[in-house]
Amino acid sequence: DYTHFENRVIQASDSTFSFPVGLDEPYVESLFREQVEAYGFSSFDEWARKSRTTAMIVIRKDTILYEKYFNGFYRDSYFHSQSVAKSFISTLIGFAIEDGHIHGVDDPMTMYIPELLKRDARFEKITIRHLLMMQSGLKYRESYLPGLGIHAPWHDEAVGYYHGNVRKLLLKRVKIALEPGQEFQYNNYNTSYLGLIIERATGKTVSEYMEEKLWSRMMEYEALFSIDSKRSGFEYMPSRLIARAIDYARFGRLILHEGNWNGDQLLS
């Protein structure tokens, strides 16, 4: 999808950790034998091809056991993060707290987006924690076209994904349906508001802050973050981070080691 949108470039590190390679492809593929046979495929490669798998990397104890790309994709191909982007955004909230830009997760969202109070005073009850936990109570319409199983044009996921000015959408149109903390609902507006808070608190775009705190310190390849439009310039926070598979693995390694990157505690 990134080819259909304007993108910001996030620069990589000049030098970073590379996973040692100790391939054991037969062992890894053998772990899938029952599933491959159950679905009637003759081989792992056939399963990967027909399931439209694009990349598969298996890492154990910092060593790559398996790294293969399928269906026309390669190591330096871009891979759409989808909702893995949400984990990057929540991690940036952690960096912003450590940097003193945000006091803590129990700050009300209106501390950073005060104009919401003019529209509905209940916004003050929604904290950053509620947004992170998807318990904000924000209204989120979920409608599908009958018989097709795809989002209707008025489904809020579709509205947010294709909107040309997501900031305006967040500030003017998103409403409250429930008291915060009462109910979990998977709602992309939560992550978009977190991105707006990061932007307001740091004085930087989310792409700039991500480059400063993560990409320039640990990633091998540059990344892209698709924006709503050139005029608005707001990243679509819930899902349009675009990176290489091996750099997603680096992010996983950072979390696995509790924020420590080769002896440097990047995040507590």
mmCIF file of N, CA, C and O in Angstrom, residues 143-213:
data_model
loop_
_atom_site.group_PDB
_atom_site.id
_atom_site.type_symbol
_atom_site.label_atom_id
_atom_site.label_comp_id
_atom_site.label_asym_id
_atom_site.label_seq_id
_atom_site.Cartn_x
_atom_site.Cartn_y
_atom_site.Cartn_z
ATOM 1 N N SER A 143 -18.582 -1.711 10.474
ATOM 2 C CA SER A 143 -19.612 -2.178 9.549
ATOM 3 C C SER A 143 -18.951 -2.864 8.360
ATOM 4 O O SER A 143 -17.901 -2.411 7.883
ATOM 5 N N TYR A 144 -19.569 -3.937 7.890
ATOM 6 C CA TYR A 144 -19.036 -4.699 6.774
ATOM 7 C C TYR A 144 -20.088 -4.796 5.666
ATOM 8 O O TYR A 144 -21.296 -4.805 5.939
ATOM 9 N N LEU A 145 -19.631 -4.872 4.434
ATOM 10 C CA LEU A 145 -20.552 -5.013 3.314
ATOM 11 C C LEU A 145 -21.132 -6.420 3.321
ATOM 12 O O LEU A 145 -20.382 -7.398 3.368
ATOM 13 N N PRO A 146 -22.442 -6.551 3.280
ATOM 14 C CA PRO A 146 -23.090 -7.868 3.376
ATOM 15 C C PRO A 146 -22.582 -8.837 2.312
ATOM 16 O O PRO A 146 -22.501 -8.493 1.128
ATOM 17 N N GLY A 147 -22.237 -10.034 2.756
ATOM 18 C CA GLY A 147 -21.828 -11.087 1.842
ATOM 19 C C GLY A 147 -20.407 -10.992 1.330
ATOM 20 O O GLY A 147 -19.897 -11.933 0.725
ATOM 21 N N LEU A 148 -19.737 -9.862 1.585
ATOM 22 C CA LEU A 148 -18.382 -9.677 1.065
ATOM 23 C C LEU A 148 -17.320 -9.764 2.151
ATOM 24 O O LEU A 148 -16.167 -10.080 1.872
ATOM 25 N N GLY A 149 -17.716 -9.443 3.386
ATOM 26 C CA GLY A 149 -16.770 -9.525 4.495
ATOM 27 C C GLY A 149 -15.684 -8.472 4.475
ATOM 28 O O GLY A 149 -14.644 -8.631 5.112
ATOM 29 N N ILE A 150 -15.881 -7.384 3.737
ATOM 30 C CA ILE A 150 -14.901 -6.298 3.714
ATOM 31 C C ILE A 150 -15.508 -5.060 4.356
ATOM 32 O O ILE A 150 -16.730 -4.924 4.460
ATOM 33 N N HIS A 151 -14.643 -4.162 4.795
ATOM 34 C CA HIS A 151 -15.116 -2.972 5.487
ATOM 35 C C HIS A 151 -16.031 -2.137 4.598
ATOM 36 O O HIS A 151 -15.739 -1.916 3.421
ATOM 37 N N ALA A 152 -17.114 -1.683 5.185
ATOM 38 C CA ALA A 152 -17.953 -0.704 4.499
ATOM 39 C C ALA A 152 -17.209 0.635 4.452
ATOM 40 O O ALA A 152 -16.341 0.893 5.285
ATOM 41 N N PRO A 153 -17.525 1.497 3.499
ATOM 42 C CA PRO A 153 -16.833 2.789 3.398
ATOM 43 C C PRO A 153 -16.937 3.638 4.654
ATOM 44 O O PRO A 153 -16.087 4.486 4.895
ATOM 45 N N TRP A 154 -17.984 3.425 5.447
ATOM 46 C CA TRP A 154 -18.166 4.205 6.688
ATOM 47 C C TRP A 154 -17.590 3.510 7.913
ATOM 48 O O TRP A 154 -17.694 4.019 9.008
ATOM 49 N N HIS A 155 -17.012 2.306 7.745
ATOM 50 C CA HIS A 155 -16.301 1.648 8.843
ATOM 51 C C HIS A 155 -15.146 2.551 9.254
ATOM 52 O O HIS A 155 -14.396 3.036 8.412
ATOM 53 N N ASP A 156 -14.981 2.791 10.550
ATOM 54 C CA ASP A 156 -13.977 3.761 10.985
ATOM 55 C C ASP A 156 -12.555 3.346 10.626
ATOM 56 O O ASP A 156 -11.671 4.200 10.512
ATOM 57 N N GLU A 157 -12.315 2.047 10.439
ATOM 58 C CA GLU A 157 -10.976 1.647 9.999
ATOM 59 C C GLU A 157 -10.704 2.153 8.591
ATOM 60 O O GLU A 157 -9.618 2.633 8.286
ATOM 61 N N ALA A 158 -11.709 2.053 7.723
ATOM 62 C CA ALA A 158 -11.560 2.564 6.362
ATOM 63 C C ALA A 158 -11.492 4.084 6.349
ATOM 64 O O ALA A 158 -10.678 4.682 5.632
ATOM 65 N N VAL A 159 -12.343 4.726 7.148
ATOM 66 C CA VAL A 159 -12.346 6.199 7.207
ATOM 67 C C VAL A 159 -10.977 6.713 7.638
ATOM 68 O O VAL A 159 -10.399 7.597 7.005
ATOM 69 N N GLY A 160 -10.436 6.148 8.716
ATOM 70 C CA GLY A 160 -9.139 6.596 9.206
ATOM 71 C C GLY A 160 -8.009 6.294 8.251
ATOM 72 O O GLY A 160 -7.087 7.099 8.078
ATOM 73 N N TYR A 161 -8.074 5.141 7.590
ATOM 74 C CA TYR A 161 -6.977 4.701 6.722
ATOM 75 C C TYR A 161 -6.818 5.614 5.511
ATOM 76 O O TYR A 161 -5.698 5.899 5.086
ATOM 77 N N TYR A 162 -7.934 6.058 4.960
ATOM 78 C CA TYR A 162 -7.882 6.828 3.712
ATOM 79 C C TYR A 162 -8.120 8.326 3.900
ATOM 80 O O TYR A 162 -8.090 9.079 2.931
ATOM 81 N N HIS A 163 -8.328 8.768 5.116
ATOM 82 C CA HIS A 163 -8.629 10.185 5.351
ATOM 83 C C HIS A 163 -7.411 11.046 5.013
ATOM 84 O O HIS A 163 -6.284 10.697 5.336
ATOM 85 N N GLY A 164 -7.650 12.163 4.369
ATOM 86 C CA GLY A 164 -6.562 13.034 3.946
ATOM 87 C C GLY A 164 -6.066 13.989 5.012
ATOM 88 O O GLY A 164 -5.066 14.691 4.811
ATOM 89 N N ASN A 165 -6.751 14.056 6.166
ATOM 90 C CA ASN A 165 -6.327 14.926 7.262
ATOM 91 C C ASN A 165 -6.749 14.283 8.584
ATOM 92 O O ASN A 165 -7.790 14.605 9.151
ATOM 93 N N VAL A 166 -5.941 13.338 9.051
ATOM 94 C CA VAL A 166 -6.307 12.566 10.238
ATOM 95 C C VAL A 166 -6.324 13.441 11.488
ATOM 96 O O VAL A 166 -7.129 13.226 12.395
ATOM 97 N N ARG A 167 -5.458 14.454 11.542
ATOM 98 C CA ARG A 167 -5.504 15.365 12.702
ATOM 99 C C ARG A 167 -6.882 16.007 12.828
ATOM 100 O O ARG A 167 -7.453 16.068 13.921
ATOM 101 N N LYS A 168 -7.410 16.480 11.721
ATOM 102 C CA LYS A 168 -8.733 17.110 11.731
ATOM 103 C C LYS A 168 -9.791 16.104 12.159
ATOM 104 O O LYS A 168 -10.706 16.435 12.932
ATOM 105 N N LEU A 169 -9.667 14.876 11.690
ATOM 106 C CA LEU A 169 -10.594 13.821 12.080
ATOM 107 C C LEU A 169 -10.565 13.607 13.592
ATOM 108 O O LEU A 169 -11.604 13.512 14.246
ATOM 109 N N LEU A 170 -9.356 13.560 14.168
ATOM 110 C CA LEU A 170 -9.210 13.338 15.614
ATOM 111 C C LEU A 170 -9.744 14.513 16.422
ATOM 112 O O LEU A 170 -10.347 14.323 17.477
ATOM 113 N N LEU A 171 -9.499 15.707 15.941
ATOM 114 C CA LEU A 171 -9.866 16.903 16.702
ATOM 115 C C LEU A 171 -11.338 17.268 16.557
ATOM 116 O O LEU A 171 -11.931 17.832 17.481
ATOM 117 N N LYS A 172 -11.949 16.939 15.419
ATOM 118 C CA LYS A 172 -13.291 17.440 15.118
ATOM 119 C C LYS A 172 -14.391 16.383 15.110
ATOM 120 O O LYS A 172 -15.554 16.706 15.360
ATOM 121 N N ARG A 173 -14.040 15.116 14.823
ATOM 122 C CA ARG A 173 -15.112 14.168 14.524
ATOM 123 C C ARG A 173 -15.212 12.977 15.476
ATOM 124 O O ARG A 173 -16.302 12.459 15.691
ATOM 125 N N VAL A 174 -14.102 12.488 16.001
ATOM 126 C CA VAL A 174 -14.161 11.297 16.853
ATOM 127 C C VAL A 174 -14.925 11.629 18.133
ATOM 128 O O VAL A 174 -14.650 12.636 18.790
ATOM 129 N N LYS A 175 -15.858 10.746 18.498
ATOM 130 C CA LYS A 175 -16.719 10.983 19.656
ATOM 131 C C LYS A 175 -16.487 9.930 20.743
ATOM 132 O O LYS A 175 -15.773 8.959 20.539
ATOM 133 N N ILE A 176 -17.093 10.152 21.886
ATOM 134 C CA ILE A 176 -16.986 9.237 23.020
ATOM 135 C C ILE A 176 -18.277 8.426 23.121
ATOM 136 O O ILE A 176 -19.380 8.971 23.045
ATOM 137 N N ALA A 177 -18.131 7.114 23.314
ATOM 138 C CA ALA A 177 -19.294 6.237 23.440
ATOM 139 C C ALA A 177 -19.483 5.711 24.855
ATOM 140 O O ALA A 177 -20.614 5.517 25.295
ATOM 141 N N LEU A 178 -18.365 5.471 25.573
ATOM 142 C CA LEU A 178 -18.429 4.853 26.894
ATOM 143 C C LEU A 178 -17.489 5.545 27.861
ATOM 144 O O LEU A 178 -16.565 6.254 27.447
ATOM 145 N N GLU A 179 -17.714 5.307 29.152
ATOM 146 C CA GLU A 179 -16.756 5.752 30.163
ATOM 147 C C GLU A 179 -15.430 5.031 29.946
ATOM 148 O O GLU A 179 -15.418 3.822 29.687
ATOM 149 N N PRO A 180 -14.304 5.724 30.051
ATOM 150 C CA PRO A 180 -13.024 5.038 29.881
ATOM 151 C C PRO A 180 -12.782 3.994 30.966
ATOM 152 O O PRO A 180 -13.239 4.149 32.097
ATOM 153 N N GLY A 181 -12.072 2.932 30.594
ATOM 154 C CA GLY A 181 -11.728 1.887 31.535
ATOM 155 C C GLY A 181 -12.769 0.803 31.689
ATOM 156 O O GLY A 181 -12.528 -0.206 32.353
ATOM 157 N N GLN A 182 -13.931 0.961 31.082
ATOM 158 C CA GLN A 182 -15.008 -0.022 31.243
ATOM 159 C C GLN A 182 -14.878 -1.207 30.306
ATOM 160 O O GLN A 182 -15.213 -2.330 30.667
ATOM 161 N N GLU A 183 -14.414 -0.953 29.105
ATOM 162 C CA GLU A 183 -14.501 -1.989 28.077
ATOM 163 C C GLU A 183 -13.311 -1.901 27.124
ATOM 164 O O GLU A 183 -12.879 -0.804 26.750
ATOM 165 N N PHE A 184 -12.784 -3.057 26.731
ATOM 166 C CA PHE A 184 -11.754 -3.108 25.695
ATOM 167 C C PHE A 184 -12.419 -3.110 24.322
ATOM 168 O O PHE A 184 -13.368 -3.858 24.082
ATOM 169 N N GLN A 185 -11.941 -2.256 23.447
ATOM 170 C CA GLN A 185 -12.350 -2.317 22.043
ATOM 171 C C GLN A 185 -11.139 -1.985 21.180
ATOM 172 O O GLN A 185 -10.509 -0.946 21.342
ATOM 173 N N TYR A 186 -10.837 -2.872 20.253
ATOM 174 C CA TYR A 186 -9.719 -2.641 19.332
ATOM 175 C C TYR A 186 -10.100 -1.477 18.428
ATOM 176 O O TYR A 186 -11.003 -1.594 17.599
ATOM 177 N N ASN A 187 -9.425 -0.350 18.600
ATOM 178 C CA ASN A 187 -9.861 0.911 18.016
ATOM 179 C C ASN A 187 -8.633 1.675 17.550
ATOM 180 O O ASN A 187 -7.813 2.108 18.361
ATOM 181 N N ASN A 188 -8.493 1.842 16.246
ATOM 182 C CA ASN A 188 -7.305 2.494 15.701
ATOM 183 C C ASN A 188 -7.161 3.958 16.111
ATOM 184 O O ASN A 188 -6.050 4.498 16.088
ATOM 185 N N TYR A 189 -8.265 4.597 16.489
ATOM 186 C CA TYR A 189 -8.162 5.996 16.899
ATOM 187 C C TYR A 189 -7.306 6.146 18.161
ATOM 188 O O TYR A 189 -6.660 7.171 18.357
ATOM 189 N N ASN A 190 -7.295 5.129 19.012
ATOM 190 C CA ASN A 190 -6.441 5.180 20.200
ATOM 191 C C ASN A 190 -4.987 5.438 19.805
ATOM 192 O O ASN A 190 -4.318 6.294 20.377
ATOM 193 N N THR A 191 -4.496 4.663 18.838
ATOM 194 C CA THR A 191 -3.101 4.790 18.430
ATOM 195 C C THR A 191 -2.850 6.112 17.713
ATOM 196 O O THR A 191 -1.786 6.715 17.868
ATOM 197 N N SER A 192 -3.826 6.561 16.937
ATOM 198 C CA SER A 192 -3.663 7.855 16.262
ATOM 199 C C SER A 192 -3.555 8.997 17.273
ATOM 200 O O SER A 192 -2.742 9.916 17.105
ATOM 201 N N TYR A 193 -4.360 8.941 18.326
ATOM 202 C CA TYR A 193 -4.249 9.959 19.377
ATOM 203 C C TYR A 193 -2.888 9.884 20.077
ATOM 204 O O TYR A 193 -2.301 10.916 20.420
ATOM 205 N N LEU A 194 -2.375 8.674 20.292
ATOM 206 C CA LEU A 194 -1.042 8.539 20.890
ATOM 207 C C LEU A 194 0.007 9.200 20.001
ATOM 208 O O LEU A 194 0.913 9.874 20.501
ATOM 209 N N GLY A 195 -0.113 9.022 18.699
ATOM 210 C CA GLY A 195 0.816 9.673 17.780
ATOM 211 C C GLY A 195 0.723 11.186 17.854
ATOM 212 O O GLY A 195 1.740 11.889 17.819
ATOM 213 N N LEU A 196 -0.505 11.693 17.975
ATOM 214 C CA LEU A 196 -0.688 13.141 18.092
ATOM 215 C C LEU A 196 -0.088 13.652 19.404
ATOM 216 O O LEU A 196 0.535 14.732 19.435
ATOM 217 N N ILE A 197 -0.230 12.880 20.468
ATOM 218 C CA ILE A 197 0.372 13.262 21.754
ATOM 219 C C ILE A 197 1.898 13.298 21.641
ATOM 220 O O ILE A 197 2.553 14.229 22.134
ATOM 221 N N ILE A 198 2.485 12.291 20.989
ATOM 222 C CA ILE A 198 3.946 12.278 20.785
ATOM 223 C C ILE A 198 4.377 13.512 20.002
ATOM 224 O O ILE A 198 5.360 14.183 20.354
ATOM 225 N N GLU A 199 3.647 13.829 18.956
ATOM 226 C CA GLU A 199 3.967 14.995 18.131
ATOM 227 C C GLU A 199 3.888 16.280 18.943
ATOM 228 O O GLU A 199 4.792 17.131 18.883
ATOM 229 N N ARG A 200 2.822 16.417 19.730
ATOM 230 C CA ARG A 200 2.648 17.631 20.534
ATOM 231 C C ARG A 200 3.712 17.717 21.630
ATOM 232 O O ARG A 200 4.276 18.786 21.895
ATOM 233 N N ALA A 201 3.987 16.595 22.291
ATOM 234 C CA ALA A 201 4.880 16.606 23.457
ATOM 235 C C ALA A 201 6.338 16.811 23.063
ATOM 236 O O ALA A 201 7.092 17.489 23.779
ATOM 237 N N THR A 202 6.752 16.228 21.943
ATOM 238 C CA THR A 202 8.167 16.290 21.544
ATOM 239 C C THR A 202 8.477 17.442 20.604
ATOM 240 O O THR A 202 9.648 17.825 20.469
ATOM 241 N N GLY A 203 7.450 17.977 19.945
ATOM 242 C CA GLY A 203 7.681 19.021 18.948
ATOM 243 C C GLY A 203 8.276 18.467 17.660
ATOM 244 O O GLY A 203 8.801 19.228 16.838
ATOM 245 N N LYS A 204 8.182 17.153 17.467
ATOM 246 C CA LYS A 204 8.730 16.497 16.275
ATOM 247 C C LYS A 204 7.667 15.616 15.642
ATOM 248 O O LYS A 204 6.712 15.210 16.295
ATOM 249 N N THR A 205 7.850 15.315 14.357
ATOM 250 C CA THR A 205 6.975 14.315 13.769
ATOM 251 C C THR A 205 7.298 12.964 14.392
ATOM 252 O O THR A 205 8.397 12.757 14.927
ATOM 253 N N VAL A 206 6.361 12.048 14.324
ATOM 254 C CA VAL A 206 6.600 10.709 14.863
ATOM 255 C C VAL A 206 7.751 10.040 14.123
ATOM 256 O O VAL A 206 8.559 9.333 14.726
ATOM 257 N N SER A 207 7.861 10.285 12.822
ATOM 258 C CA SER A 207 8.978 9.722 12.049
ATOM 259 C C SER A 207 10.318 10.248 12.551
ATOM 260 O O SER A 207 11.287 9.487 12.691
ATOM 261 N N GLU A 208 10.390 11.544 12.824
ATOM 262 C CA GLU A 208 11.634 12.133 13.338
ATOM 263 C C GLU A 208 12.000 11.548 14.696
ATOM 264 O O GLU A 208 13.163 11.222 14.953
ATOM 265 N N TYR A 209 11.003 11.412 15.563
ATOM 266 C CA TYR A 209 11.269 10.898 16.906
ATOM 267 C C TYR A 209 11.646 9.413 16.852
ATOM 268 O O TYR A 209 12.532 8.962 17.580
ATOM 269 N N MET A 210 11.002 8.677 15.953
ATOM 270 C CA MET A 210 11.335 7.263 15.804
ATOM 271 C C MET A 210 12.751 7.096 15.260
ATOM 272 O O MET A 210 13.483 6.185 15.670
ATOM 273 N N GLU A 211 13.139 7.950 14.341
ATOM 274 C CA GLU A 211 14.506 7.892 13.820
ATOM 275 C C GLU A 211 15.513 8.188 14.935
ATOM 276 O O GLU A 211 16.519 7.478 15.083
ATOM 277 N N GLU A 212 15.230 9.208 15.735
ATOM 278 C CA GLU A 212 16.145 9.597 16.814
ATOM 279 C C GLU A 212 16.289 8.521 17.879
ATOM 280 O O GLU A 212 17.403 8.200 18.317
ATOM 281 N N LYS A 213 15.166 7.944 18.310
ATOM 282 C CA LYS A 213 15.185 7.044 19.465
ATOM 283 C C LYS A 213 15.433 5.584 19.098
ATOM 284 O O LYS A 213 15.941 4.828 19.916
#
